[in-house]
Coordinates of N, CA and C and ligand atoms in Angstrom, one line a residue:
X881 N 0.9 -1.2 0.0 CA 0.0 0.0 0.0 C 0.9 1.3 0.0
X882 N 0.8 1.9 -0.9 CA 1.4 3.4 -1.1 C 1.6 4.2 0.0
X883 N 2.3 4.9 0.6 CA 2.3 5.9 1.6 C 2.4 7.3 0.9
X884 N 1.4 8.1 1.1 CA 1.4 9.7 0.8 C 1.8 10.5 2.0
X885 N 2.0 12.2 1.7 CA 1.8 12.7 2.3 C 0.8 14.2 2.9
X886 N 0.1 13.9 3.8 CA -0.7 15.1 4.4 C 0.2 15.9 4.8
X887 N -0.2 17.6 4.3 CA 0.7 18.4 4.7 C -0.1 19.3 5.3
X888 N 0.2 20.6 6.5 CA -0.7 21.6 7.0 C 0.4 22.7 7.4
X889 N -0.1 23.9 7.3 CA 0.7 25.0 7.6 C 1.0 24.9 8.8
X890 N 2.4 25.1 9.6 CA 2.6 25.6 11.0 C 3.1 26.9 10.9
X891 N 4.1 26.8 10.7 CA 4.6 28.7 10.6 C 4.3 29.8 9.5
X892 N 3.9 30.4 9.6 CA 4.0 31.4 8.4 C 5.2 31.8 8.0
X893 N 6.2 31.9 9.1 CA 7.6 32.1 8.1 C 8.5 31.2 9.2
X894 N 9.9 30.8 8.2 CA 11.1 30.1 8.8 C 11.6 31.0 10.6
X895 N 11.4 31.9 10.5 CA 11.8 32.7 11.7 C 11.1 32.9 12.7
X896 N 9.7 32.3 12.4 CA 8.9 32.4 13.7 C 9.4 31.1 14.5
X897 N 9.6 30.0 13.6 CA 10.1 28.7 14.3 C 11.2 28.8 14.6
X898 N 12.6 29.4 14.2 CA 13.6 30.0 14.6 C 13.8 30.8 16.0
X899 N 12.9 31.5 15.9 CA 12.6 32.2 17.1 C 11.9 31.6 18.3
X900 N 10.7 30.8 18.1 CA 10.7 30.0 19.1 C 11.3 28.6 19.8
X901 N 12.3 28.6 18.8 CA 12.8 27.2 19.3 C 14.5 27.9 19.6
X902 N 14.6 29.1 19.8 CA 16.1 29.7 20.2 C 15.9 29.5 21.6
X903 N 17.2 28.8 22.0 CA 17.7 28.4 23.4 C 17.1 27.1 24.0
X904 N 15.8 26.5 23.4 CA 15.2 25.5 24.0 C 15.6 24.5 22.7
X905 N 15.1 23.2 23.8 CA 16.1 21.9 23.2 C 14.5 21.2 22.1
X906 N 13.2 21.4 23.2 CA 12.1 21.3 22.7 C 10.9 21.8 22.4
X907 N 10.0 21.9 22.3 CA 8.5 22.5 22.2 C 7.6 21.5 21.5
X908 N 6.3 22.1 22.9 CA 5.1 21.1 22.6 C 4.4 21.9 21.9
X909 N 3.7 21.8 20.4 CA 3.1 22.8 19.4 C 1.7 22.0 18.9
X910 N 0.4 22.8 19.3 CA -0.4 22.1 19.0 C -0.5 22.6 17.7
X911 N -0.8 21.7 16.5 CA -1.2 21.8 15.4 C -2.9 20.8 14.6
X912 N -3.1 21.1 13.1 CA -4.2 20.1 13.3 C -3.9 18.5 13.1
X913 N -2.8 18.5 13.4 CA -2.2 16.6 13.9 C -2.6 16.4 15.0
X914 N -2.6 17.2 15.4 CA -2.4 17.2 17.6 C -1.3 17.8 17.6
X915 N -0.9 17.6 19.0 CA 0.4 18.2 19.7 C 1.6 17.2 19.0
X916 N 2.6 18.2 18.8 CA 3.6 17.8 18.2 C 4.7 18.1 18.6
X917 N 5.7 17.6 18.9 CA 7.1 17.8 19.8 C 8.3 18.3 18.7
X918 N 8.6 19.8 19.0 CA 9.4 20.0 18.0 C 11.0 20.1 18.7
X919 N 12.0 19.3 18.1 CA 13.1 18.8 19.1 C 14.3 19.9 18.2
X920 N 14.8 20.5 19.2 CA 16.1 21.4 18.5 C 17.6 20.2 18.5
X921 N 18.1 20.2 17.4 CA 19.2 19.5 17.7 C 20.4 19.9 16.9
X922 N 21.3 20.6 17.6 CA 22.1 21.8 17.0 C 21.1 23.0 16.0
X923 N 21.7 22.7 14.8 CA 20.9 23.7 13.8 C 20.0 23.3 13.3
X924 N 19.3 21.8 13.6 CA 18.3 21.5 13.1 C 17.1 21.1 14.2
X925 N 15.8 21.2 13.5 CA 14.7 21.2 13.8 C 14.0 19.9 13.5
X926 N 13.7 19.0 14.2 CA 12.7 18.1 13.8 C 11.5 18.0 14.3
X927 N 10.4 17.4 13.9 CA 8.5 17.1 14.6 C 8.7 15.9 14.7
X928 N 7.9 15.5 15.9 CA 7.6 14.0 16.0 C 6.3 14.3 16.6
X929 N 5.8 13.0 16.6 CA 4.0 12.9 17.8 C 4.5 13.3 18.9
X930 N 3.9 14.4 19.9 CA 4.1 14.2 21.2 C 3.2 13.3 22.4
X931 N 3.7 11.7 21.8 CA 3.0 11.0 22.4 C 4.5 9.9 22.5
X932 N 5.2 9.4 24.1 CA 5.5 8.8 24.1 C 5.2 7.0 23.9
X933 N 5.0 6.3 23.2 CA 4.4 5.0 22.9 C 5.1 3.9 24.3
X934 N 5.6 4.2 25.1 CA 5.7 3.3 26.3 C 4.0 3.7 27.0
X935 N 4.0 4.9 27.6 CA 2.8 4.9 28.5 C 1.8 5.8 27.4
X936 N 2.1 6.2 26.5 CA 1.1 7.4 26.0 C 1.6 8.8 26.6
X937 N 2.3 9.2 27.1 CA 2.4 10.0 28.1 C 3.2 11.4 26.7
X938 N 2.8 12.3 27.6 CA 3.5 13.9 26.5 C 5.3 13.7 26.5
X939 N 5.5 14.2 25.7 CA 7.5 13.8 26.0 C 7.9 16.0 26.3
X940 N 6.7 16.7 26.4 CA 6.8 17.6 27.1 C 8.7 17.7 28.3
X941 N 9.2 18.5 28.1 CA 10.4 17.9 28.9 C 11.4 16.7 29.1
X942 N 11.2 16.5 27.6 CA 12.1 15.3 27.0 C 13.2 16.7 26.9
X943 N 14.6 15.5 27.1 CA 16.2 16.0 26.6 C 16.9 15.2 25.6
X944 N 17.8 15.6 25.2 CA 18.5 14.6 24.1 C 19.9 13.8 24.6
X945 N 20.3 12.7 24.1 CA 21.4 12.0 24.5 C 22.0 11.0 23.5
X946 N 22.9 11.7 23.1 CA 23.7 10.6 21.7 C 22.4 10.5 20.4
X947 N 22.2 12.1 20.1 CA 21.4 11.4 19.1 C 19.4 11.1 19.2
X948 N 19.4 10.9 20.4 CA 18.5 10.3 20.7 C 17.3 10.7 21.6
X949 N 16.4 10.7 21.8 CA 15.2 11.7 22.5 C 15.0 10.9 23.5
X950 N 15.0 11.7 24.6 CA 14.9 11.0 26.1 C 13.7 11.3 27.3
X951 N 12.4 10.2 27.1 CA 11.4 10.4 27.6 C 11.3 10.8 29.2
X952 N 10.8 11.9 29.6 CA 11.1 12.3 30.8 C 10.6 11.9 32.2
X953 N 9.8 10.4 31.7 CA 8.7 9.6 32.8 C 9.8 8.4 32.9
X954 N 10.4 7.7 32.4 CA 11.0 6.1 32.3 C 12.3 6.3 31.7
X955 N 12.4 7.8 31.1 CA 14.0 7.7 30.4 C 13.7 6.8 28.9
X956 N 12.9 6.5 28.7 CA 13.4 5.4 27.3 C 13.9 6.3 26.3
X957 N 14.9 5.9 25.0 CA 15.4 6.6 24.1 C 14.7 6.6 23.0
X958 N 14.4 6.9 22.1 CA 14.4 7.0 21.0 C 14.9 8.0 19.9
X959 N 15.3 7.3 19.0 CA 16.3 7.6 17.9 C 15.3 8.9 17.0
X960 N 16.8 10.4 16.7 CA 16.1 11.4 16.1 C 16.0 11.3 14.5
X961 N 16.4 10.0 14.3 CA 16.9 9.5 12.7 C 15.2 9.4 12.0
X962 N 14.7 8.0 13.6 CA 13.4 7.5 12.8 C 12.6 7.4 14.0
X963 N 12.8 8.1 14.9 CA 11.9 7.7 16.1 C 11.8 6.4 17.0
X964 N 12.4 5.5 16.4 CA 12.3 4.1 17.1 C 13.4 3.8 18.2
X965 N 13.1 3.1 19.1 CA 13.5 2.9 20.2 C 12.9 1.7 21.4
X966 N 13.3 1.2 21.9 CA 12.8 0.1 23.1 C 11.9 -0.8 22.4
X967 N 12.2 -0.8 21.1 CA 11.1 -2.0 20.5 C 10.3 -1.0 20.2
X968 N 10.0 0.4 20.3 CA 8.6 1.2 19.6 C 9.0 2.2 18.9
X969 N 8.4 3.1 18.4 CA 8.7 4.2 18.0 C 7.7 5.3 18.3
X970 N 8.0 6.6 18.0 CA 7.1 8.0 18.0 C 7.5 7.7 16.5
X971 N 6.1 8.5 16.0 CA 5.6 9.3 15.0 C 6.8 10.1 14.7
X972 N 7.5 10.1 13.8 CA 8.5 11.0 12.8 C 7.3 11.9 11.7
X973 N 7.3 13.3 11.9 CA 7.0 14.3 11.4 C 7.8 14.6 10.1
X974 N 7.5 15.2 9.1 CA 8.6 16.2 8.3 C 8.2 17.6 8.0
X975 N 8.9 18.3 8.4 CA 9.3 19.7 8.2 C 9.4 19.9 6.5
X976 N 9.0 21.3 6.2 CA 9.1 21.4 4.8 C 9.6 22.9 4.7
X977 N 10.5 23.6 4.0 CA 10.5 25.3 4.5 C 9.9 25.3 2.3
X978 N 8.9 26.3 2.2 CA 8.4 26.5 0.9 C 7.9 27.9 0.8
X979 N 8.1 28.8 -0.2 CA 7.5 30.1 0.2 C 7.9 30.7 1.3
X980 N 8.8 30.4 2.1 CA 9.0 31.3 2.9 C 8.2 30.8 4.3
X981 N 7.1 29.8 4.4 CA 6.8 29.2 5.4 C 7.1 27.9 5.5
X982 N 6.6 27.1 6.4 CA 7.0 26.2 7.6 C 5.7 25.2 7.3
X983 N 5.8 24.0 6.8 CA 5.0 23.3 6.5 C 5.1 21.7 7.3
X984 N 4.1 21.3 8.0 CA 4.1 20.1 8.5 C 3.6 18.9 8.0
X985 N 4.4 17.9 7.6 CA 4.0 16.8 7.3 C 3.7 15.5 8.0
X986 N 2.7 14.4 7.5 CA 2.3 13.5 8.4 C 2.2 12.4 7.0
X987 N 2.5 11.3 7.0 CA 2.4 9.8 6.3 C 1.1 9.7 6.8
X988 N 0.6 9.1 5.6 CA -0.6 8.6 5.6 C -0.5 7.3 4.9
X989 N -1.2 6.3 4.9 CA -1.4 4.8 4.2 C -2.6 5.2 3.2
X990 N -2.7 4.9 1.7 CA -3.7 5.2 1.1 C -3.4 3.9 -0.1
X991 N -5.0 3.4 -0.6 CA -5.1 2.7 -1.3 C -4.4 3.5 -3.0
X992 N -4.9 4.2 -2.8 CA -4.3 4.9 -4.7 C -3.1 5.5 -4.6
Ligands
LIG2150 S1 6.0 7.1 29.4 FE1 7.8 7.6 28.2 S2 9.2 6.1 29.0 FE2 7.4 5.7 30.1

């Protein structure tokens, strides 16, 4: 089965996300996905679900370590490559910069 992608505005421009993610490691950003965890790591930006898949729990005050996103209830890792970790994974987001805004993407499974 094909995988597409659903896309939705977050930023209106590259610098509002720049600006909100200067000095912090994360942010919890509700969008029309739901809340979405946007993780700074050096100069880059990534989205994931903000749903840790051990308890369900927010990764709100997650830190990073080798790479890796560190849930702030159990510690479990998961990887900023693909999300996967302890046998599960988070939701991996993609970021899009076009026009001058900030576009969020989400995989979908679709028969066509
Ligand atoms: S809820 Fe995240 S590690 Fe337990």
């Amino acid at each position: 089965m094909p995988m597409k992608w659903r896309w939705t505005l977050l930023f209106d421009s590259e610098k509002e996300l720049k600006e909100l993610m200067q000095g912090k490691i994360s942010h919890v950003h509700r969008t029309m996905f739901g809340e979405v965890l946007l993780v700074r790591n050096n100069d880059e930006i990534l989205a994931f679900e903000n749903k840790c898949p051990h308890q369900n729990k927010s990764l709100e005050g997650c830190w990073l370590e080798d790479e890796q996103i560190v849930c702030p209830y159990h510690q479990y890792h998961f990887n900023l490559s693909d999300g996967r970790g302890q046998g599960m994974y988070v939701d991996k987001y993609q970021l899009k910069f076009e026009d001058g805004k900030v576009f969020l993407g989400k995989e979908k499974w679709s028969l066509f």
